[in-house]
PDB file of C-alpha atoms in Angstrom:
ATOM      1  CA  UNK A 322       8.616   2.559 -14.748  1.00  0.00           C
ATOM      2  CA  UNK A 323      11.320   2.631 -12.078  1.00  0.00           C
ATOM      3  CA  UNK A 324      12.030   0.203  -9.940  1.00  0.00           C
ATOM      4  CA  UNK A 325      12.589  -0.016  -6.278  1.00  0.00           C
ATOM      5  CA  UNK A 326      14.896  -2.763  -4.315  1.00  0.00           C
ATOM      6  CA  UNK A 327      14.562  -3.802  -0.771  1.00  0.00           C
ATOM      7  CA  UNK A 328      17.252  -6.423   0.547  1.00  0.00           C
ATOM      8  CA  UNK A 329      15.370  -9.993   0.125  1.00  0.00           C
ATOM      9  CA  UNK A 330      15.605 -10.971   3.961  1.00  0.00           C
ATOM     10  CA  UNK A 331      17.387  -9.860   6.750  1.00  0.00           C
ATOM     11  CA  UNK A 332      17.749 -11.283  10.187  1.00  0.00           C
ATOM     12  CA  UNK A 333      18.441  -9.337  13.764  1.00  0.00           C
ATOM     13  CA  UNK A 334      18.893 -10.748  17.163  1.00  0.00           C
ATOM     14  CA  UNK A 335      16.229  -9.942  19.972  1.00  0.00           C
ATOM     15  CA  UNK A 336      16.736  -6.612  21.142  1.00  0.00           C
ATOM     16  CA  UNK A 337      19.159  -5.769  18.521  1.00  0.00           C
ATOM     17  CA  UNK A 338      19.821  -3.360  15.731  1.00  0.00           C
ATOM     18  CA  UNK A 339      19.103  -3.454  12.138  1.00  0.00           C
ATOM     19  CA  UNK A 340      18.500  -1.047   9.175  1.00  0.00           C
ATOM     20  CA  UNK A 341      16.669  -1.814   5.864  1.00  0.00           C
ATOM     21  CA  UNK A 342      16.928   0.638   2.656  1.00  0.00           C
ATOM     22  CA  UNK A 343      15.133   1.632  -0.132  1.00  0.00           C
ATOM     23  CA  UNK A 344      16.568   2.385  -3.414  1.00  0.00           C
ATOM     24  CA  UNK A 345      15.246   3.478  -6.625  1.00  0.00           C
ATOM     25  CA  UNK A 346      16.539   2.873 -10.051  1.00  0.00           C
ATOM     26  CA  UNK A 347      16.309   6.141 -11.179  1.00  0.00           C
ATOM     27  CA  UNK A 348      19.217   7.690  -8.542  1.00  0.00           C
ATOM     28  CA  UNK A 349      19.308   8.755  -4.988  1.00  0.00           C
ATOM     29  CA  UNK A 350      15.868   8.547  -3.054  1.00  0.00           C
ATOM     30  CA  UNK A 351      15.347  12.080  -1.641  1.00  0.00           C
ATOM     31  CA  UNK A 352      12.108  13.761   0.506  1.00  0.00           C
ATOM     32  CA  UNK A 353      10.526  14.134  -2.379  1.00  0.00           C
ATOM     33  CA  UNK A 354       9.936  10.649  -3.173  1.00  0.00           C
ATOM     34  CA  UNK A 355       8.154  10.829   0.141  1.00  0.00           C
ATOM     35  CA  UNK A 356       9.144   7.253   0.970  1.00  0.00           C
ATOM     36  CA  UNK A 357       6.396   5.127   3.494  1.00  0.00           C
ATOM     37  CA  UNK A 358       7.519   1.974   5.365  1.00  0.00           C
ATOM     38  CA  UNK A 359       4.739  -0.519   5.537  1.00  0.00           C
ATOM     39  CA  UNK A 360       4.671  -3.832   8.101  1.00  0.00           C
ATOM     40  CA  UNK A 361       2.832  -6.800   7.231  1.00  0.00           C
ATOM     41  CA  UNK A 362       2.158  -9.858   8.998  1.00  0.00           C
ATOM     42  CA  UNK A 363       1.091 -12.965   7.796  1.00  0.00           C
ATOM     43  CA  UNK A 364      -2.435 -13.120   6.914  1.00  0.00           C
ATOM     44  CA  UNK A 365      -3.039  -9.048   7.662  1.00  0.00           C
ATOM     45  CA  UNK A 366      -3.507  -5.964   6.082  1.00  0.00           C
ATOM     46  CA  UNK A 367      -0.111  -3.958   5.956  1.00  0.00           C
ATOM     47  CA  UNK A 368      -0.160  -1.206   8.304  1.00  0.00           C
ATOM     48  CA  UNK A 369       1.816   1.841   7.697  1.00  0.00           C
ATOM     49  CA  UNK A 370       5.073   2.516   9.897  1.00  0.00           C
ATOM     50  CA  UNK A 371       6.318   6.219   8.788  1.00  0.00           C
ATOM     51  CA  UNK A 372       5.665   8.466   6.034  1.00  0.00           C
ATOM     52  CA  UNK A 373       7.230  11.517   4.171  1.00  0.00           C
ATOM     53  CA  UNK A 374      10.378   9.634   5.407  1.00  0.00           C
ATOM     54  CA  UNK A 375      10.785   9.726   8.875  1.00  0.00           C
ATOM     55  CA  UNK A 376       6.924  10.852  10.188  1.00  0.00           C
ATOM     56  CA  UNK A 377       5.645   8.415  12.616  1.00  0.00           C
ATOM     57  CA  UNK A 378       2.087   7.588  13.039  1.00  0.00           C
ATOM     58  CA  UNK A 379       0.340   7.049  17.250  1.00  0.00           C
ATOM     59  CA  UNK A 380       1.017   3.376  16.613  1.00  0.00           C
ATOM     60  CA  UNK A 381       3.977   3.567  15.150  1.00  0.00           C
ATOM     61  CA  UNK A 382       6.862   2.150  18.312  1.00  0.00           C
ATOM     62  CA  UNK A 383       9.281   4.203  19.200  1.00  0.00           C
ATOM     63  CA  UNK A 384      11.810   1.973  18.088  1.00  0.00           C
ATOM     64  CA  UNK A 385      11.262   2.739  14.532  1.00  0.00           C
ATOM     65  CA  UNK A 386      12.528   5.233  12.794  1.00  0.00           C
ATOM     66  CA  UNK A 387      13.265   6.199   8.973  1.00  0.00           C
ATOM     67  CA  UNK A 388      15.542   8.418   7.335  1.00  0.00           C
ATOM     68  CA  UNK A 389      17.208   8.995   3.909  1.00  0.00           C
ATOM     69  CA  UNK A 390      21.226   7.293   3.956  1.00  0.00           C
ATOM     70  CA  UNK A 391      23.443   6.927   1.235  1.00  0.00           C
ATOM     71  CA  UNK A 392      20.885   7.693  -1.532  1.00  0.00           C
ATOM     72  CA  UNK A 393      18.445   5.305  -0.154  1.00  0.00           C
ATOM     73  CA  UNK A 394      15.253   5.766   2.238  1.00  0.00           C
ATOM     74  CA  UNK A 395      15.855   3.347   5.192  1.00  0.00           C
ATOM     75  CA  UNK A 396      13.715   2.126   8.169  1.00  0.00           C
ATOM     76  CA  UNK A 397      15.957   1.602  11.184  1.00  0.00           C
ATOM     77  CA  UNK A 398      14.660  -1.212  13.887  1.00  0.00           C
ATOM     78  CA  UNK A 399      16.692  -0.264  17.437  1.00  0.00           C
ATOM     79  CA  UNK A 400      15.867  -3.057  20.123  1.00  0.00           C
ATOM     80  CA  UNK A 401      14.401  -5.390  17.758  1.00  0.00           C
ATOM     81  CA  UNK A 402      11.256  -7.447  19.848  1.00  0.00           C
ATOM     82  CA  UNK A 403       9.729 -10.959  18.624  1.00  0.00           C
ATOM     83  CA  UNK A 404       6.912  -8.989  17.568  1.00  0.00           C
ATOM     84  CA  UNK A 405       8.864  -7.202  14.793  1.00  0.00           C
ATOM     85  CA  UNK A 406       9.210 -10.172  12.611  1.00  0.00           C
ATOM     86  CA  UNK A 407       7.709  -8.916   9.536  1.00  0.00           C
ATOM     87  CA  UNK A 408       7.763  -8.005   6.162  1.00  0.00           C
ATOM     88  CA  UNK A 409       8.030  -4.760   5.428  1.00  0.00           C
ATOM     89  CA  UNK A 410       7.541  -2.802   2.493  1.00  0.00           C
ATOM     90  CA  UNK A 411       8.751   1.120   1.361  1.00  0.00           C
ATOM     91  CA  UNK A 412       6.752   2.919  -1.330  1.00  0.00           C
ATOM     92  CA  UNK A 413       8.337   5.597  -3.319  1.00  0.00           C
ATOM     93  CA  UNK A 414       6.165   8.176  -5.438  1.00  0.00           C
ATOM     94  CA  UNK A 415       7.661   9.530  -8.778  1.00  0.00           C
ATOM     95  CA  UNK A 416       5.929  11.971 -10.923  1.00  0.00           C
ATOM     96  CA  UNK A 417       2.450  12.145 -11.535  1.00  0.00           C
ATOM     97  CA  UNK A 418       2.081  11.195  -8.238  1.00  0.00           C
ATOM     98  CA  UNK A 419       2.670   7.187  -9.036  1.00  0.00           C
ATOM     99  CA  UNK A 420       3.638   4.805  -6.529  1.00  0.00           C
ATOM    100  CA  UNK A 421       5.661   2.017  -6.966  1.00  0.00           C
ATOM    101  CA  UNK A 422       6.364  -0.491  -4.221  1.00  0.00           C
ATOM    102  CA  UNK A 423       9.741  -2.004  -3.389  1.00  0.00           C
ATOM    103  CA  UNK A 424       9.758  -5.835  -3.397  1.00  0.00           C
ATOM    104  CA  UNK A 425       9.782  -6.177   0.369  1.00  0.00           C
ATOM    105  CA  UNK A 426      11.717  -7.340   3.052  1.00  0.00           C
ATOM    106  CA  UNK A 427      11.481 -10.331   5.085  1.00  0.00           C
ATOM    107  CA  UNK A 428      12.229  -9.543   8.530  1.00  0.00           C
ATOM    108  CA  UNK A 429      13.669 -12.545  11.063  1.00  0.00           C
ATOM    109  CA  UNK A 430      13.806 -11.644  14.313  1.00  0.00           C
ATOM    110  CA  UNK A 431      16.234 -14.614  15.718  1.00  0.00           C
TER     111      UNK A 431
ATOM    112  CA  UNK B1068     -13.270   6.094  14.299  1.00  0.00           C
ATOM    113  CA  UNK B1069     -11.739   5.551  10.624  1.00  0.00           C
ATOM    114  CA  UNK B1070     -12.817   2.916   8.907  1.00  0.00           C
ATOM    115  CA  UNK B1071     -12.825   1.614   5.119  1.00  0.00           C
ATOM    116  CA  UNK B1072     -14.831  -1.390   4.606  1.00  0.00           C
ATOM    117  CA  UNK B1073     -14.462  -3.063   1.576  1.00  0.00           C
ATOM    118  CA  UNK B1074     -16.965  -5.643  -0.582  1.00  0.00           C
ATOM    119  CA  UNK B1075     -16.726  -9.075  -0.393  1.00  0.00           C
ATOM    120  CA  UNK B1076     -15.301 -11.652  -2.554  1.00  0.00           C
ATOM    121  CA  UNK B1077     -15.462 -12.136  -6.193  1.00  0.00           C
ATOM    122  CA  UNK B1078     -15.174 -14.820  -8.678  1.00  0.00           C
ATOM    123  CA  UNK B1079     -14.748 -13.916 -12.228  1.00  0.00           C
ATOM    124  CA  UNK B1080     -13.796 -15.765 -15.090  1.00  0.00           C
ATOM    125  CA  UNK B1081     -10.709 -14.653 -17.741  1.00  0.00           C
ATOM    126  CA  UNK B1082     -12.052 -11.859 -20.132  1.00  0.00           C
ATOM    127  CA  UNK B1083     -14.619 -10.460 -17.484  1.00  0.00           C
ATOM    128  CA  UNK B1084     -14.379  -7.365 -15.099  1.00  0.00           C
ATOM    129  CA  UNK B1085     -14.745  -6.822 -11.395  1.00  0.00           C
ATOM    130  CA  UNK B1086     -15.774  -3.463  -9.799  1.00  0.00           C
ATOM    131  CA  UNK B1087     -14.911  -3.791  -5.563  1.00  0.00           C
ATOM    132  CA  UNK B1088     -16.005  -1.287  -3.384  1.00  0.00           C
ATOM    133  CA  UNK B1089     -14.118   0.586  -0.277  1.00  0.00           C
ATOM    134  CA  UNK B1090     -16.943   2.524   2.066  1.00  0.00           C
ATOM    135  CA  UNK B1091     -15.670   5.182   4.195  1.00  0.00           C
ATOM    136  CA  UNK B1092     -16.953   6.142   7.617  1.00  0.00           C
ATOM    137  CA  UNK B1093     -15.283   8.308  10.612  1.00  0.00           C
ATOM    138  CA  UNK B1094     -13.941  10.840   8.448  1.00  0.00           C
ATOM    139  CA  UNK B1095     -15.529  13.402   5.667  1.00  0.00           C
ATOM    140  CA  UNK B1096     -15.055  11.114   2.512  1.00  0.00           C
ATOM    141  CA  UNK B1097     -13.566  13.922   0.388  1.00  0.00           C
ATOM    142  CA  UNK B1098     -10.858  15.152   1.996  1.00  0.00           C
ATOM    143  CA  UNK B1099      -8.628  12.422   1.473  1.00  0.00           C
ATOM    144  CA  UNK B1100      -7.556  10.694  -1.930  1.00  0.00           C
ATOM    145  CA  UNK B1101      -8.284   7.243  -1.749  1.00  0.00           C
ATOM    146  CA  UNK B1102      -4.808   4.811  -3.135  1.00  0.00           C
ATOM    147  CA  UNK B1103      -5.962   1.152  -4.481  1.00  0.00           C
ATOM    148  CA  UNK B1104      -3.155  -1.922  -3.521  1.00  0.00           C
ATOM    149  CA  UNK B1105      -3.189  -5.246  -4.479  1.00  0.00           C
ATOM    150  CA  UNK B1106      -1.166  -8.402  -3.356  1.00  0.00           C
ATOM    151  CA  UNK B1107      -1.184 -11.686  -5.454  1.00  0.00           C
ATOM    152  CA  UNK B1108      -0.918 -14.705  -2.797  1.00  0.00           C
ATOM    153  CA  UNK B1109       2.937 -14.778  -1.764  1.00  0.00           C
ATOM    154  CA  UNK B1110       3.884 -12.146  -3.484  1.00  0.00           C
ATOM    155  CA  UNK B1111       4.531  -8.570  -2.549  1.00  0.00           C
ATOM    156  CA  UNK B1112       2.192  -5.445  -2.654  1.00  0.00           C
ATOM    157  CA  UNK B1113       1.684  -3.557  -5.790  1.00  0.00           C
ATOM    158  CA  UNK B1114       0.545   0.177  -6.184  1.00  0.00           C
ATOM    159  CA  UNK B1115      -2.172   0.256  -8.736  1.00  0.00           C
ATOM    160  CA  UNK B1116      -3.431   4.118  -8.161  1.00  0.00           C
ATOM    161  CA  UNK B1117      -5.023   6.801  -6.445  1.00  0.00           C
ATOM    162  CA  UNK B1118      -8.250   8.935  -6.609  1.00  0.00           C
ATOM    163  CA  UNK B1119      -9.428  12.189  -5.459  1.00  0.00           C
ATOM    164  CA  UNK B1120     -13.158  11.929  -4.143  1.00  0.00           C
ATOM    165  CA  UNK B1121     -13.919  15.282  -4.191  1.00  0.00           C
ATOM    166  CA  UNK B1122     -12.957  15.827  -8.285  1.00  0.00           C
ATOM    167  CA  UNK B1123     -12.439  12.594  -9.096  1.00  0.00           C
ATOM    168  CA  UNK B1124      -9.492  13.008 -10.630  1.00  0.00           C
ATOM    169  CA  UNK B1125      -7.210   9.562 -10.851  1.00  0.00           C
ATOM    170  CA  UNK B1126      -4.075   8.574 -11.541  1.00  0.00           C
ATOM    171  CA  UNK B1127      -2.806   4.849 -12.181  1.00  0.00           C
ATOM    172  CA  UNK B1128       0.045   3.006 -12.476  1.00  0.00           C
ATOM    173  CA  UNK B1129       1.528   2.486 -16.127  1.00  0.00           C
ATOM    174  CA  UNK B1130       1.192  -0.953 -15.786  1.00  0.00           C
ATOM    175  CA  UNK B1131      -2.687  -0.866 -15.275  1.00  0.00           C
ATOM    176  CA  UNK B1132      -3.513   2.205 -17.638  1.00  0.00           C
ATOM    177  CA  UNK B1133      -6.359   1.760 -20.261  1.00  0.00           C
ATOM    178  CA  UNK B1134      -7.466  -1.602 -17.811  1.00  0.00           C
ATOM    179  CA  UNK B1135      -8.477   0.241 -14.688  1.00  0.00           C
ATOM    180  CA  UNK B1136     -11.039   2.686 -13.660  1.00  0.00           C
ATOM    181  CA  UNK B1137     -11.317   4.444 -10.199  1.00  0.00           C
ATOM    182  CA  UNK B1138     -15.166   6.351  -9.135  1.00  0.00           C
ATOM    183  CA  UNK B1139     -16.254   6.905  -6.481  1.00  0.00           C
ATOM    184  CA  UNK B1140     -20.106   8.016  -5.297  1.00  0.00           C
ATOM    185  CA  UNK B1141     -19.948  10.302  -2.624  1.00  0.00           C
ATOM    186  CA  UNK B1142     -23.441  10.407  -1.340  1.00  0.00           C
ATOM    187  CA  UNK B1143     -23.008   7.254   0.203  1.00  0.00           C
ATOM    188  CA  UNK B1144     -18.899   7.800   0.444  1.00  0.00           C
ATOM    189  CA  UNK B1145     -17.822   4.795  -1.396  1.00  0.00           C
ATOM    190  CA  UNK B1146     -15.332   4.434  -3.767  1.00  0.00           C
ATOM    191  CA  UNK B1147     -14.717   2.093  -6.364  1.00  0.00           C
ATOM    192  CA  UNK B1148     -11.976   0.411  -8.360  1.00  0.00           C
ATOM    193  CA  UNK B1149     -12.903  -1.686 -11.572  1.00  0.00           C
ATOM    194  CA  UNK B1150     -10.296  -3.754 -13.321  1.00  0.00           C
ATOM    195  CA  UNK B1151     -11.412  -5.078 -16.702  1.00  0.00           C
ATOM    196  CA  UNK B1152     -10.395  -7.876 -19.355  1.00  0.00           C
ATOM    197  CA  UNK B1153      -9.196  -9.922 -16.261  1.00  0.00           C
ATOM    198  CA  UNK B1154      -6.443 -12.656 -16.581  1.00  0.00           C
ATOM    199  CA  UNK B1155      -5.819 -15.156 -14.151  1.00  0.00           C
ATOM    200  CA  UNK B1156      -2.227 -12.918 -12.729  1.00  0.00           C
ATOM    201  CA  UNK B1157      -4.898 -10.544 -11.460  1.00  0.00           C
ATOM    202  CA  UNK B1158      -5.966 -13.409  -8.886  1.00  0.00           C
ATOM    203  CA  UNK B1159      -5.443 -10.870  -5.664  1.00  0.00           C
ATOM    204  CA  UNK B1160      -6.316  -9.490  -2.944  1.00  0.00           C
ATOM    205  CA  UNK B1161      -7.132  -5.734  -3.304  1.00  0.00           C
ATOM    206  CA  UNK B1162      -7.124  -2.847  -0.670  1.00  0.00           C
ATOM    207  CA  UNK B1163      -8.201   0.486  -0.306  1.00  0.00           C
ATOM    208  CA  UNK B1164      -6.137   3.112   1.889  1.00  0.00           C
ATOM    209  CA  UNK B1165      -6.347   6.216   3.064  1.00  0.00           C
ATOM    210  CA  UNK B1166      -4.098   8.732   1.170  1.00  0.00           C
ATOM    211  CA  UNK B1167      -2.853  11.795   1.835  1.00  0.00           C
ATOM    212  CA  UNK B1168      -2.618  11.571   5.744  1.00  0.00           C
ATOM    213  CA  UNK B1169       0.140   9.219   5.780  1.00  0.00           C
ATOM    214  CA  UNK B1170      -1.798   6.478   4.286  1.00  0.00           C
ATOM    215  CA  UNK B1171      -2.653   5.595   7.627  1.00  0.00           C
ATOM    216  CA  UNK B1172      -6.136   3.644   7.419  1.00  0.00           C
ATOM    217  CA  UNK B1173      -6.579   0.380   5.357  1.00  0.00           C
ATOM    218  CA  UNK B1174      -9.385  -1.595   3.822  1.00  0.00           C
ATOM    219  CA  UNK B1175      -9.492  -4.904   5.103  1.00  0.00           C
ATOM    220  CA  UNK B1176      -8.538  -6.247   1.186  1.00  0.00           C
ATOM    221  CA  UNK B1177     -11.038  -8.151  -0.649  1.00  0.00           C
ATOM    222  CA  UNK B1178     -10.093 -11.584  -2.525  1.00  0.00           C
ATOM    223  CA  UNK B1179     -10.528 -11.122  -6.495  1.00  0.00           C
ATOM    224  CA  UNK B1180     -10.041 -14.975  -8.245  1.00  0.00           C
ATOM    225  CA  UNK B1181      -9.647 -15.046 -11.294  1.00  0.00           C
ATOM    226  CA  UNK B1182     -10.594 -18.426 -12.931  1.00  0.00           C
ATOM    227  CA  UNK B1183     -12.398 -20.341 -15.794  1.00  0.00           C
TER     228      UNK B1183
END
């Protein structure tokens, strides 16, 4: 089964920038792994961020956004808020439609 | 409005199987695959499968083949996953999401402990 990696833990400042990726051990992600971005906050269901690599969903804040860079999905935070600490999670599918979740980020917001 | 609503909490001892339940209301239950999640305590999430409702055809991860089934009854527009020959790393809590619109509803996750 292939593996996904997500850096351990990053940290941004208030109201800055930051961008986490999504890689896969089989080569570069592409649109057809149809990578999702998940948030999760302690003691909640996750709660889906984009999809099909850059689609946002109503709730989804404008300062998110994902794309596909270097080979790897990525979820880009612009204006980080307090509100962002998270952990967030990407989800690639391979074929036969399997998912397989990277191994999350931690997200400090400091 | 959406909603998945999931059984409550089990108890089950090493050896023994659990079969959790994900009701679906807001939306016509067969026109969206239903994808089952789980999360150990601490840990990260975990992909375990999907199912279509309206052939109920599945797919599962490798890891969970031959140990996992996914039904569903659509009369009452519940699906179910049911995890057999249960070891205490299956101690979990286990969602149901919405698939195939951007998974963009989840179950509220239901507790699984696994325990003698």
């Amino acid at each position: 089964q292939a593996v996904v990696t997500q850096e351990p833990s990053l940290t941004v400042s208030p109201g800055g920038t930051v961008t986490l990726t999504c890689g896969s051990s089989t080569g570069a992600v592409t649109s057809g792994h149809y990578p999702y971005w998940f948030q999760q906050k302690p003691g909640q269901a996750p709660r889906t961020l984009i999809y099909d690599t850059s689609n946002k969903h109503s709730w989804t804040p404008a300062r998110f956004s994902g794309s596909l860079l270097g080979g790897k999905a990525a979820l880009t935070l612009s204006g980080a808020q307090p509100e962002d600490e998270a952990d967030y999670y990407c989800l690639l599918s391979y074929s036969g439609a399997r998912g397989v979740f990277g191994g999350g980020t931690k997200l400090t917001v400091l | 409005q959406v909603q998945l609503v999931q059984s409550g909490a089990e108890v089950k001892k090493p050896g023994a199987s659990v079969k959790v339940s994900c009701k679906a209301s807001g939306y016509t239950f067969t026109s969206y695959d239903i994808d089952w999640v789980r999360q150990a305590t601490g840990q990260g999430l975990e992909w375990m499968g999907w199912m279509n409702p309206n052939s109920g055809n599945t797919g599962f991860a490798q890891k969970f083949q031959g140990r996992v089934t996914m039904t569903r009854d659509t009369s009452i527009s519940t699906a179910y996953m049911e995890l057999s020959s249960l070891r205490s790393e299956d101690t979990a809590i286990y969602y149901c999401v919405r698939a195939g619109s951007g998974k963009d509803y989840w179950g509220q996750g239901i507790l699984v402990t696994v325990s003698s």
